[in-house]
PDB file of C-alpha atoms in Angstrom:
ATOM      1  CA  UNK A   1      -6.640 -82.727 153.006  1.00 46.00           C
ATOM      2  CA  UNK A   2      -3.148 -83.871 152.859  1.00 54.00           C
ATOM      3  CA  UNK A   3      -0.807 -83.364 156.000  1.00 60.00           C
ATOM      4  CA  UNK A   4       0.743 -79.803 155.861  1.00 57.00           C
ATOM      5  CA  UNK A   5       4.378 -80.010 156.777  1.00 62.00           C
ATOM      6  CA  UNK A   6       5.849 -76.818 158.272  1.00 62.00           C
ATOM      7  CA  UNK A   7       9.421 -75.522 158.691  1.00 63.00           C
ATOM      8  CA  UNK A   8      11.319 -72.485 158.568  1.00 64.00           C
ATOM      9  CA  UNK A   9      14.360 -71.394 156.347  1.00 65.00           C
ATOM     10  CA  UNK A  10      16.554 -68.700 156.880  1.00 68.00           C
ATOM     11  CA  UNK A  11      16.769 -66.340 153.644  1.00 65.00           C
ATOM     12  CA  UNK A  12      18.459 -63.027 153.420  1.00 63.00           C
ATOM     13  CA  UNK A  13      18.509 -62.761 157.295  1.00 63.00           C
ATOM     14  CA  UNK A  14      14.820 -63.462 157.718  1.00 60.00           C
ATOM     15  CA  UNK A  15      13.392 -66.579 159.104  1.00 61.00           C
ATOM     16  CA  UNK A  16      10.630 -67.493 156.604  1.00 60.00           C
ATOM     17  CA  UNK A  17       7.704 -69.786 157.338  1.00 58.00           C
ATOM     18  CA  UNK A  18       7.384 -72.735 154.947  1.00 61.00           C
ATOM     19  CA  UNK A  19       4.397 -75.144 154.358  1.00 57.00           C
ATOM     20  CA  UNK A  20       4.629 -77.982 152.233  1.00 59.00           C
ATOM     21  CA  UNK A  21       1.664 -80.072 150.960  1.00 57.00           C
ATOM     22  CA  UNK A  22       1.878 -83.160 148.969  1.00 58.00           C
ATOM     23  CA  UNK A  23       4.720 -83.985 146.390  1.00 58.00           C
ATOM     24  CA  UNK A  24       3.497 -82.530 143.191  1.00 60.00           C
ATOM     25  CA  UNK A  25       4.955 -79.591 141.219  1.00 57.00           C
ATOM     26  CA  UNK A  26       6.525 -76.624 143.280  1.00 59.00           C
ATOM     27  CA  UNK A  27       4.335 -73.614 143.692  1.00 57.00           C
ATOM     28  CA  UNK A  28       5.682 -70.582 145.562  1.00 54.00           C
ATOM     29  CA  UNK A  29       2.868 -68.696 147.314  1.00 54.00           C
ATOM     30  CA  UNK A  30       4.432 -65.257 148.193  1.00 50.00           C
ATOM     31  CA  UNK A  31       1.985 -63.374 150.199  1.00 47.00           C
ATOM     32  CA  UNK A  32       2.600 -59.677 150.452  1.00 44.00           C
ATOM     33  CA  UNK A  33       0.792 -57.033 152.242  1.00 41.00           C
ATOM     34  CA  UNK A  34      -2.205 -58.208 154.500  1.00 38.00           C
ATOM     35  CA  UNK A  35      -1.867 -62.121 154.978  1.00 35.00           C
ATOM     36  CA  UNK A  36      -4.325 -64.329 153.119  1.00 35.00           C
ATOM     37  CA  UNK A  37      -5.382 -67.892 154.398  1.00 33.00           C
ATOM     38  CA  UNK A  38      -4.774 -70.235 151.502  1.00 36.00           C
ATOM     39  CA  UNK A  39      -5.187 -74.098 151.140  1.00 32.00           C
ATOM     40  CA  UNK A  40      -4.091 -76.717 148.419  1.00 34.00           C
ATOM     41  CA  UNK A  41      -5.149 -80.307 148.244  1.00 33.00           C
ATOM     42  CA  UNK A  42      -2.989 -81.367 145.403  1.00 34.00           C
ATOM     43  CA  UNK A  43       0.318 -79.682 144.904  1.00 36.00           C
ATOM     44  CA  UNK A  44       3.178 -78.959 146.874  1.00 36.00           C
ATOM     45  CA  UNK A  45       3.111 -75.472 148.164  1.00 39.00           C
ATOM     46  CA  UNK A  46       5.844 -73.260 149.743  1.00 39.00           C
ATOM     47  CA  UNK A  47       4.697 -70.018 151.340  1.00 40.00           C
ATOM     48  CA  UNK A  48       6.722 -67.168 152.769  1.00 43.00           C
ATOM     49  CA  UNK A  49       5.061 -64.386 154.847  1.00 45.00           C
ATOM     50  CA  UNK A  50       7.541 -61.648 154.285  1.00 48.00           C
ATOM     51  CA  UNK A  51       5.734 -58.629 155.480  1.00 50.00           C
ATOM     52  CA  UNK A  52       5.501 -59.915 158.945  1.00 48.00           C
ATOM     53  CA  UNK A  53       9.225 -59.647 159.569  1.00 57.00           C
ATOM     54  CA  UNK A  54      11.136 -56.465 159.879  1.00 63.00           C
ATOM     55  CA  UNK A  55      14.433 -55.850 157.513  1.00 69.00           C
ATOM     56  CA  UNK A  56      17.285 -54.286 159.459  1.00 73.00           C
ATOM     57  CA  UNK A  57      16.306 -50.787 157.858  1.00 79.00           C
ATOM     58  CA  UNK A  58      12.758 -50.929 157.131  1.00 78.00           C
ATOM     59  CA  UNK A  59      12.682 -47.244 155.674  1.00 83.00           C
ATOM     60  CA  UNK A  60      14.902 -48.613 152.988  1.00 87.00           C
ATOM     61  CA  UNK A  61      12.918 -51.603 151.938  1.00 87.00           C
ATOM     62  CA  UNK A  62      11.546 -52.063 148.562  1.00 90.00           C
ATOM     63  CA  UNK A  63      10.280 -54.567 146.071  1.00 90.00           C
ATOM     64  CA  UNK A  64      13.903 -55.872 145.292  1.00 90.00           C
ATOM     65  CA  UNK A  65      13.903 -57.360 148.761  1.00 86.00           C
ATOM     66  CA  UNK A  66      11.021 -59.836 148.228  1.00 83.00           C
ATOM     67  CA  UNK A  67      12.515 -60.696 144.747  1.00 88.00           C
ATOM     68  CA  UNK A  68      15.699 -61.406 146.111  1.00 87.00           C
ATOM     69  CA  UNK A  69      14.134 -63.512 148.936  1.00 82.00           C
ATOM     70  CA  UNK A  70      12.046 -65.531 146.322  1.00 84.00           C
ATOM     71  CA  UNK A  71      15.229 -66.481 144.651  1.00 87.00           C
ATOM     72  CA  UNK A  72      17.016 -67.252 147.768  1.00 84.00           C
ATOM     73  CA  UNK A  73      14.120 -69.420 148.996  1.00 79.00           C
ATOM     74  CA  UNK A  74      14.140 -71.264 145.751  1.00 82.00           C
ATOM     75  CA  UNK A  75      18.035 -71.843 146.017  1.00 85.00           C
ATOM     76  CA  UNK A  76      17.764 -72.809 149.685  1.00 80.00           C
ATOM     77  CA  UNK A  77      15.131 -75.464 148.947  1.00 77.00           C
ATOM     78  CA  UNK A  78      17.209 -76.585 145.550  1.00 81.00           C
ATOM     79  CA  UNK A  79      14.043 -75.850 143.276  1.00 82.00           C
ATOM     80  CA  UNK A  80      15.320 -74.851 139.959  1.00 87.00           C
ATOM     81  CA  UNK A  81      11.889 -73.525 138.619  1.00 87.00           C
ATOM     82  CA  UNK A  82       8.692 -73.096 140.177  1.00 86.00           C
ATOM     83  CA  UNK A  83       5.021 -71.483 139.698  1.00 88.00           C
ATOM     84  CA  UNK A  84       4.733 -68.304 141.489  1.00 89.00           C
ATOM     85  CA  UNK A  85       1.529 -67.253 143.128  1.00 88.00           C
ATOM     86  CA  UNK A  86       0.829 -63.599 144.313  1.00 87.00           C
ATOM     87  CA  UNK A  87      -2.009 -62.182 145.943  1.00 88.00           C
ATOM     88  CA  UNK A  88      -2.553 -58.170 145.611  1.00 88.00           C
ATOM     89  CA  UNK A  89       0.802 -56.586 145.865  1.00 86.00           C
ATOM     90  CA  UNK A  90       2.567 -60.119 146.334  1.00 85.00           C
ATOM     91  CA  UNK A  91       1.816 -60.361 142.422  1.00 90.00           C
ATOM     92  CA  UNK A  92       4.523 -57.361 141.983  1.00 91.00           C
ATOM     93  CA  UNK A  93       7.558 -59.394 143.167  1.00 89.00           C
ATOM     94  CA  UNK A  94       6.251 -62.554 141.204  1.00 91.00           C
ATOM     95  CA  UNK A  95       6.139 -60.319 138.041  1.00 94.00           C
ATOM     96  CA  UNK A  96       9.650 -58.965 138.901  1.00 94.00           C
ATOM     97  CA  UNK A  97      11.096 -62.442 139.465  1.00 93.00           C
ATOM     98  CA  UNK A  98       9.789 -63.622 136.090  1.00 95.00           C
ATOM     99  CA  UNK A  99      11.045 -60.449 134.305  1.00 95.00           C
ATOM    100  CA  UNK A 100      14.680 -60.509 136.020  1.00 95.00           C
ATOM    101  CA  UNK A 101      15.094 -64.326 136.455  1.00 95.00           C
ATOM    102  CA  UNK A 102      12.894 -65.873 133.767  1.00 96.00           C
ATOM    103  CA  UNK A 103      14.725 -69.069 133.992  1.00 96.00           C
ATOM    104  CA  UNK A 104      13.474 -69.486 137.525  1.00 93.00           C
ATOM    105  CA  UNK A 105       9.645 -69.442 136.703  1.00 93.00           C
ATOM    106  CA  UNK A 106       7.296 -72.154 135.254  1.00 91.00           C
ATOM    107  CA  UNK A 107       4.352 -69.691 135.420  1.00 93.00           C
ATOM    108  CA  UNK A 108       2.663 -67.046 137.258  1.00 93.00           C
ATOM    109  CA  UNK A 109      -0.899 -66.777 139.102  1.00 92.00           C
ATOM    110  CA  UNK A 110      -2.011 -63.745 140.560  1.00 93.00           C
ATOM    111  CA  UNK A 111      -5.176 -62.804 142.495  1.00 93.00           C
ATOM    112  CA  UNK A 112      -6.494 -59.287 142.492  1.00 93.00           C
ATOM    113  CA  UNK A 113      -3.742 -57.694 140.712  1.00 93.00           C
ATOM    114  CA  UNK A 114      -3.280 -57.675 136.793  1.00 95.00           C
ATOM    115  CA  UNK A 115       0.277 -56.904 135.616  1.00 95.00           C
ATOM    116  CA  UNK A 116       1.840 -53.821 137.087  1.00 91.00           C
ATOM    117  CA  UNK A 117       5.430 -53.012 137.891  1.00 90.00           C
ATOM    118  CA  UNK A 118       6.533 -50.674 140.599  1.00 89.00           C
ATOM    119  CA  UNK A 119       8.004 -47.426 139.231  1.00 84.00           C
ATOM    120  CA  UNK A 120       6.906 -43.968 138.271  1.00 72.00           C
ATOM    121  CA  UNK A 121       4.744 -45.167 135.256  1.00 69.00           C
ATOM    122  CA  UNK A 122       3.358 -48.491 136.951  1.00 75.00           C
ATOM    123  CA  UNK A 123       0.686 -46.951 138.938  1.00 75.00           C
ATOM    124  CA  UNK A 124       0.339 -43.097 138.201  1.00 78.00           C
ATOM    125  CA  UNK A 125      -0.305 -41.489 141.623  1.00 82.00           C
ATOM    126  CA  UNK A 126      -1.319 -38.361 139.727  1.00 83.00           C
ATOM    127  CA  UNK A 127      -4.414 -40.015 138.611  1.00 83.00           C
ATOM    128  CA  UNK A 128      -5.550 -41.462 141.871  1.00 89.00           C
ATOM    129  CA  UNK A 129      -8.418 -39.363 143.457  1.00 90.00           C
ATOM    130  CA  UNK A 130      -7.594 -37.201 146.278  1.00 92.00           C
ATOM    131  CA  UNK A 131      -7.842 -38.909 149.594  1.00 96.00           C
ATOM    132  CA  UNK A 132      -7.483 -42.539 147.982  1.00 96.00           C
ATOM    133  CA  UNK A 133      -6.037 -45.001 150.648  1.00 95.00           C
ATOM    134  CA  UNK A 134      -2.942 -45.473 148.228  1.00 94.00           C
ATOM    135  CA  UNK A 135      -1.909 -41.797 148.406  1.00 95.00           C
ATOM    136  CA  UNK A 136      -2.591 -41.532 152.392  1.00 96.00           C
ATOM    137  CA  UNK A 137      -0.613 -44.626 153.290  1.00 95.00           C
ATOM    138  CA  UNK A 138       2.271 -43.514 150.964  1.00 94.00           C
ATOM    139  CA  UNK A 139       2.579 -40.540 153.215  1.00 95.00           C
ATOM    140  CA  UNK A 140       5.084 -41.275 155.923  1.00 93.00           C
ATOM    141  CA  UNK A 141       3.521 -40.892 159.390  1.00 95.00           C
ATOM    142  CA  UNK A 142      -0.082 -40.633 157.964  1.00 96.00           C
ATOM    143  CA  UNK A 143      -1.026 -44.401 158.439  1.00 96.00           C
ATOM    144  CA  UNK A 144       0.916 -44.840 161.739  1.00 95.00           C
ATOM    145  CA  UNK A 145      -1.267 -41.949 163.217  1.00 97.00           C
ATOM    146  CA  UNK A 146      -4.413 -43.386 161.719  1.00 97.00           C
ATOM    147  CA  UNK A 147      -3.713 -46.987 162.992  1.00 97.00           C
ATOM    148  CA  UNK A 148      -2.300 -45.807 166.060  1.00 96.00           C
ATOM    149  CA  UNK A 149      -5.821 -45.009 167.413  1.00 97.00           C
ATOM    150  CA  UNK A 150      -6.834 -48.837 167.436  1.00 97.00           C
ATOM    151  CA  UNK A 151      -5.506 -51.949 168.318  1.00 96.00           C
ATOM    152  CA  UNK A 152      -4.491 -54.443 165.486  1.00 94.00           C
ATOM    153  CA  UNK A 153      -7.683 -56.550 165.829  1.00 96.00           C
ATOM    154  CA  UNK A 154      -9.747 -53.459 164.794  1.00 97.00           C
ATOM    155  CA  UNK A 155      -7.420 -52.477 162.160  1.00 96.00           C
ATOM    156  CA  UNK A 156      -7.495 -55.696 160.376  1.00 94.00           C
ATOM    157  CA  UNK A 157     -11.397 -55.807 160.796  1.00 96.00           C
ATOM    158  CA  UNK A 158     -11.654 -52.446 159.267  1.00 97.00           C
ATOM    159  CA  UNK A 159      -9.458 -53.440 156.508  1.00 95.00           C
ATOM    160  CA  UNK A 160     -11.609 -56.479 155.762  1.00 95.00           C
ATOM    161  CA  UNK A 161     -14.903 -54.472 155.807  1.00 97.00           C
ATOM    162  CA  UNK A 162     -13.564 -51.971 153.929  1.00 96.00           C
ATOM    163  CA  UNK A 163     -11.777 -53.618 151.022  1.00 95.00           C
ATOM    164  CA  UNK A 164     -14.261 -56.176 150.545  1.00 95.00           C
ATOM    165  CA  UNK A 165     -16.685 -53.442 149.195  1.00 94.00           C
ATOM    166  CA  UNK A 166     -16.969 -52.453 145.608  1.00 94.00           C
ATOM    167  CA  UNK A 167     -16.114 -48.831 145.991  1.00 94.00           C
ATOM    168  CA  UNK A 168     -12.670 -47.141 146.036  1.00 94.00           C
ATOM    169  CA  UNK A 169     -11.750 -46.160 149.636  1.00 96.00           C
ATOM    170  CA  UNK A 170     -11.314 -42.665 149.677  1.00 97.00           C
ATOM    171  CA  UNK A 171     -11.400 -40.253 152.745  1.00 97.00           C
ATOM    172  CA  UNK A 172     -12.507 -36.723 152.952  1.00 96.00           C
ATOM    173  CA  UNK A 173     -10.312 -33.768 153.871  1.00 95.00           C
ATOM    174  CA  UNK A 174     -11.422 -33.974 157.702  1.00 95.00           C
ATOM    175  CA  UNK A 175     -11.234 -37.745 157.907  1.00 96.00           C
ATOM    176  CA  UNK A 176      -8.745 -40.661 157.691  1.00 97.00           C
ATOM    177  CA  UNK A 177      -8.994 -44.273 156.183  1.00 98.00           C
ATOM    178  CA  UNK A 178      -9.925 -45.909 159.275  1.00 98.00           C
ATOM    179  CA  UNK A 179     -12.777 -43.208 159.690  1.00 98.00           C
ATOM    180  CA  UNK A 180     -14.594 -44.865 156.599  1.00 97.00           C
ATOM    181  CA  UNK A 181     -15.673 -48.070 158.498  1.00 97.00           C
ATOM    182  CA  UNK A 182     -18.515 -47.847 160.962  1.00 95.00           C
ATOM    183  CA  UNK A 183     -17.676 -49.824 164.021  1.00 92.00           C
ATOM    184  CA  UNK A 184     -21.222 -51.564 164.058  1.00 95.00           C
ATOM    185  CA  UNK A 185     -20.665 -53.066 160.457  1.00 96.00           C
ATOM    186  CA  UNK A 186     -20.428 -56.903 160.642  1.00 96.00           C
ATOM    187  CA  UNK A 187     -17.422 -58.716 159.141  1.00 96.00           C
ATOM    188  CA  UNK A 188     -17.951 -60.077 155.833  1.00 95.00           C
ATOM    189  CA  UNK A 189     -19.867 -63.444 156.174  1.00 94.00           C
ATOM    190  CA  UNK A 190     -17.021 -65.699 154.976  1.00 94.00           C
ATOM    191  CA  UNK A 191     -14.458 -63.942 157.264  1.00 93.00           C
ATOM    192  CA  UNK A 192     -14.824 -65.189 160.811  1.00 93.00           C
ATOM    193  CA  UNK A 193     -13.906 -63.953 164.213  1.00 95.00           C
ATOM    194  CA  UNK A 194     -11.620 -66.897 164.360  1.00 93.00           C
ATOM    195  CA  UNK A 195      -9.745 -65.772 161.184  1.00 90.00           C
ATOM    196  CA  UNK A 196      -9.633 -62.343 162.650  1.00 93.00           C
ATOM    197  CA  UNK A 197      -8.121 -63.351 165.610  1.00 92.00           C
ATOM    198  CA  UNK A 198      -5.268 -65.284 163.816  1.00 86.00           C
ATOM    199  CA  UNK A 199      -4.640 -62.206 161.546  1.00 85.00           C
ATOM    200  CA  UNK A 200      -4.708 -59.820 164.425  1.00 89.00           C
ATOM    201  CA  UNK A 201      -1.969 -62.026 166.564  1.00 87.00           C
ATOM    202  CA  UNK A 202       0.265 -61.933 163.452  1.00 81.00           C
ATOM    203  CA  UNK A 203       0.249 -58.173 163.112  1.00 85.00           C
ATOM    204  CA  UNK A 204       0.273 -57.586 167.075  1.00 84.00           C
ATOM    205  CA  UNK A 205       3.789 -59.103 166.803  1.00 77.00           C
ATOM    206  CA  UNK A 206       4.937 -57.522 163.535  1.00 78.00           C
ATOM    207  CA  UNK A 207       3.293 -54.395 163.342  1.00 84.00           C
ATOM    208  CA  UNK A 208       2.305 -52.704 160.076  1.00 88.00           C
ATOM    209  CA  UNK A 209       5.718 -50.925 159.154  1.00 86.00           C
ATOM    210  CA  UNK A 210       6.985 -53.272 156.564  1.00 83.00           C
ATOM    211  CA  UNK A 211       3.586 -53.865 154.773  1.00 85.00           C
ATOM    212  CA  UNK A 212       3.362 -49.995 154.383  1.00 90.00           C
ATOM    213  CA  UNK A 213       6.685 -49.519 153.391  1.00 90.00           C
ATOM    214  CA  UNK A 214       6.897 -52.260 150.696  1.00 87.00           C
ATOM    215  CA  UNK A 215       3.928 -51.521 148.801  1.00 87.00           C
ATOM    216  CA  UNK A 216       2.828 -47.817 149.294  1.00 92.00           C
ATOM    217  CA  UNK A 217       5.974 -46.074 150.012  1.00 93.00           C
ATOM    218  CA  UNK A 218       8.422 -47.538 147.700  1.00 92.00           C
ATOM    219  CA  UNK A 219       6.011 -48.007 144.806  1.00 91.00           C
ATOM    220  CA  UNK A 220       7.363 -45.091 142.819  1.00 89.00           C
ATOM    221  CA  UNK A 221      11.188 -45.714 143.131  1.00 92.00           C
ATOM    222  CA  UNK A 222      12.698 -46.448 139.807  1.00 90.00           C
ATOM    223  CA  UNK A 223      13.650 -50.123 139.701  1.00 92.00           C
ATOM    224  CA  UNK A 224      15.534 -50.237 136.241  1.00 89.00           C
ATOM    225  CA  UNK A 225      13.262 -52.505 134.660  1.00 89.00           C
ATOM    226  CA  UNK A 226      13.886 -52.000 130.685  1.00 85.00           C
ATOM    227  CA  UNK A 227      11.993 -54.898 129.161  1.00 84.00           C
ATOM    228  CA  UNK A 228       8.719 -55.194 131.232  1.00 90.00           C
ATOM    229  CA  UNK A 229       7.232 -58.400 129.741  1.00 94.00           C
ATOM    230  CA  UNK A 230       6.506 -61.730 131.046  1.00 96.00           C
ATOM    231  CA  UNK A 231       6.517 -64.520 128.556  1.00 96.00           C
ATOM    232  CA  UNK A 232       5.622 -67.279 131.127  1.00 96.00           C
ATOM    233  CA  UNK A 233       2.200 -68.900 130.853  1.00 96.00           C
ATOM    234  CA  UNK A 234       0.142 -66.721 133.523  1.00 96.00           C
ATOM    235  CA  UNK A 235      -3.422 -66.826 135.056  1.00 96.00           C
ATOM    236  CA  UNK A 236      -5.049 -63.952 136.558  1.00 97.00           C
ATOM    237  CA  UNK A 237      -8.220 -64.366 138.709  1.00 96.00           C
ATOM    238  CA  UNK A 238     -10.282 -61.190 139.467  1.00 97.00           C
ATOM    239  CA  UNK A 239     -13.366 -60.626 141.269  1.00 97.00           C
ATOM    240  CA  UNK A 240     -15.864 -58.582 139.361  1.00 96.00           C
ATOM    241  CA  UNK A 241     -16.792 -56.792 142.684  1.00 96.00           C
ATOM    242  CA  UNK A 242     -13.301 -56.017 143.555  1.00 97.00           C
ATOM    243  CA  UNK A 243     -12.864 -52.229 144.088  1.00 95.00           C
ATOM    244  CA  UNK A 244      -9.473 -52.589 142.104  1.00 94.00           C
ATOM    245  CA  UNK A 245     -11.634 -52.785 138.978  1.00 94.00           C
ATOM    246  CA  UNK A 246     -12.683 -49.207 139.497  1.00 93.00           C
ATOM    247  CA  UNK A 247      -8.960 -48.075 139.692  1.00 91.00           C
ATOM    248  CA  UNK A 248      -8.431 -45.292 136.700  1.00 87.00           C
ATOM    249  CA  UNK A 249      -8.364 -47.140 133.326  1.00 89.00           C
ATOM    250  CA  UNK A 250      -8.079 -50.623 135.127  1.00 92.00           C
ATOM    251  CA  UNK A 251     -11.074 -52.422 133.909  1.00 93.00           C
ATOM    252  CA  UNK A 252     -10.362 -51.492 129.951  1.00 94.00           C
ATOM    253  CA  UNK A 253      -6.673 -52.616 130.715  1.00 94.00           C
ATOM    254  CA  UNK A 254      -7.945 -56.101 131.659  1.00 95.00           C
ATOM    255  CA  UNK A 255     -11.080 -56.515 129.545  1.00 95.00           C
ATOM    256  CA  UNK A 256      -9.871 -55.198 126.222  1.00 94.00           C
ATOM    257  CA  UNK A 257      -6.612 -57.179 126.751  1.00 93.00           C
ATOM    258  CA  UNK A 258      -4.217 -54.205 126.765  1.00 95.00           C
ATOM    259  CA  UNK A 259      -2.443 -56.138 129.694  1.00 96.00           C
ATOM    260  CA  UNK A 260      -1.593 -58.836 127.046  1.00 96.00           C
ATOM    261  CA  UNK A 261       0.971 -56.521 125.628  1.00 95.00           C
ATOM    262  CA  UNK A 262       3.137 -57.431 128.924  1.00 96.00           C
ATOM    263  CA  UNK A 263       1.815 -60.777 129.328  1.00 97.00           C
ATOM    264  CA  UNK A 264       0.906 -62.452 126.087  1.00 97.00           C
ATOM    265  CA  UNK A 265       0.440 -65.898 127.428  1.00 97.00           C
ATOM    266  CA  UNK A 266      -2.065 -64.856 129.996  1.00 97.00           C
ATOM    267  CA  UNK A 267      -5.494 -66.161 130.527  1.00 96.00           C
ATOM    268  CA  UNK A 268      -7.863 -64.237 132.743  1.00 97.00           C
ATOM    269  CA  UNK A 269     -11.091 -65.512 134.984  1.00 97.00           C
ATOM    270  CA  UNK A 270     -13.427 -63.090 136.183  1.00 97.00           C
ATOM    271  CA  UNK A 271     -15.443 -64.267 139.092  1.00 97.00           C
ATOM    272  CA  UNK A 272     -18.767 -62.713 138.917  1.00 95.00           C
ATOM    273  CA  UNK A 273     -19.527 -62.217 142.880  1.00 95.00           C
ATOM    274  CA  UNK A 274     -15.814 -61.855 143.889  1.00 96.00           C
ATOM    275  CA  UNK A 275     -14.342 -59.052 145.927  1.00 96.00           C
ATOM    276  CA  UNK A 276     -10.945 -58.163 146.610  1.00 94.00           C
ATOM    277  CA  UNK A 277     -10.530 -61.416 148.797  1.00 93.00           C
ATOM    278  CA  UNK A 278     -12.033 -63.736 146.291  1.00 93.00           C
ATOM    279  CA  UNK A 279      -9.805 -66.592 147.490  1.00 90.00           C
ATOM    280  CA  UNK A 280     -11.368 -66.470 150.794  1.00 90.00           C
ATOM    281  CA  UNK A 281     -14.863 -65.935 149.672  1.00 94.00           C
ATOM    282  CA  UNK A 282     -14.730 -68.985 147.284  1.00 94.00           C
ATOM    283  CA  UNK A 283     -11.718 -71.238 148.204  1.00 89.00           C
ATOM    284  CA  UNK A 284     -12.901 -74.283 146.360  1.00 91.00           C
ATOM    285  CA  UNK A 285     -13.542 -72.506 143.255  1.00 94.00           C
ATOM    286  CA  UNK A 286     -10.326 -70.557 143.203  1.00 91.00           C
ATOM    287  CA  UNK A 287      -8.262 -73.608 144.175  1.00 88.00           C
ATOM    288  CA  UNK A 288      -9.923 -75.436 141.113  1.00 92.00           C
ATOM    289  CA  UNK A 289      -9.027 -72.646 138.621  1.00 94.00           C
ATOM    290  CA  UNK A 290      -5.378 -72.740 140.006  1.00 90.00           C
ATOM    291  CA  UNK A 291      -5.047 -76.487 139.663  1.00 88.00           C
ATOM    292  CA  UNK A 292      -6.692 -76.544 136.419  1.00 92.00           C
ATOM    293  CA  UNK A 293      -4.162 -74.078 135.090  1.00 92.00           C
ATOM    294  CA  UNK A 294      -1.384 -76.162 136.539  1.00 89.00           C
ATOM    295  CA  UNK A 295      -2.298 -79.242 135.197  1.00 88.00           C
ATOM    296  CA  UNK A 296      -2.410 -77.758 131.739  1.00 91.00           C
ATOM    297  CA  UNK A 297       0.937 -76.259 132.137  1.00 84.00           C
ATOM    298  CA  UNK A 298       2.997 -79.092 133.584  1.00 78.00           C
TER     299      UNK A 298
END
């Protein structure tokens, strides 16, 4: 593996971590929400862990912030155009940059998240089942009380166990989301105790405040997007055992090509045994899919 060159840049008052690999085309990997480990052997990669830093006013943070940060990051590194890669909610800023600043985008790659924009119509909360984790964590103070019973390591452990499953995480009236995980359940075989220690250390330092605000609690804000269409070449990688496939109407949206109304130049790959963390389960296969896509589009 080529040597990873690490540095930091100041963007929007935040100190962002940057990892550069090789000298190939630029790929911006914008990790959002809970962090993911990613490796690339061939293409230069720039990664910013946004939700591990707190904005000055976290309660006002929203999806415009990471959009601005991506553009500022490109400017600070003198990159005119880049491929944007987003995992889960990290796909949302990538979609928004491609819509608001199409001249800065060579292509879009997303994992575990088809085209969706934040806003009242993007993910209709009224269609979600009662007790669903999205609804619970959108409620101010609910996740804080739930998480506050555990240390960061236990929270990350529970999240990896729960979200690597095929069923939607739904709590009953008398329980919270963390209660859905039996403490004796082992970690997924592809997620090691060493991985867990690294992630837990990150969140011991940062907490979960920004990750909860910028995803769940600002999702239904109006972001003023009037033409929700991404014209850049795009790749979606989904695990067929990703619980996200069971979101209301989501499987038809992807499999029947409805998503192409918004991303006409989209290629979709379903990985048969993949879960919500497909890139950690099958890093070599996912890397190959991404590298093949990049080589075709460069």
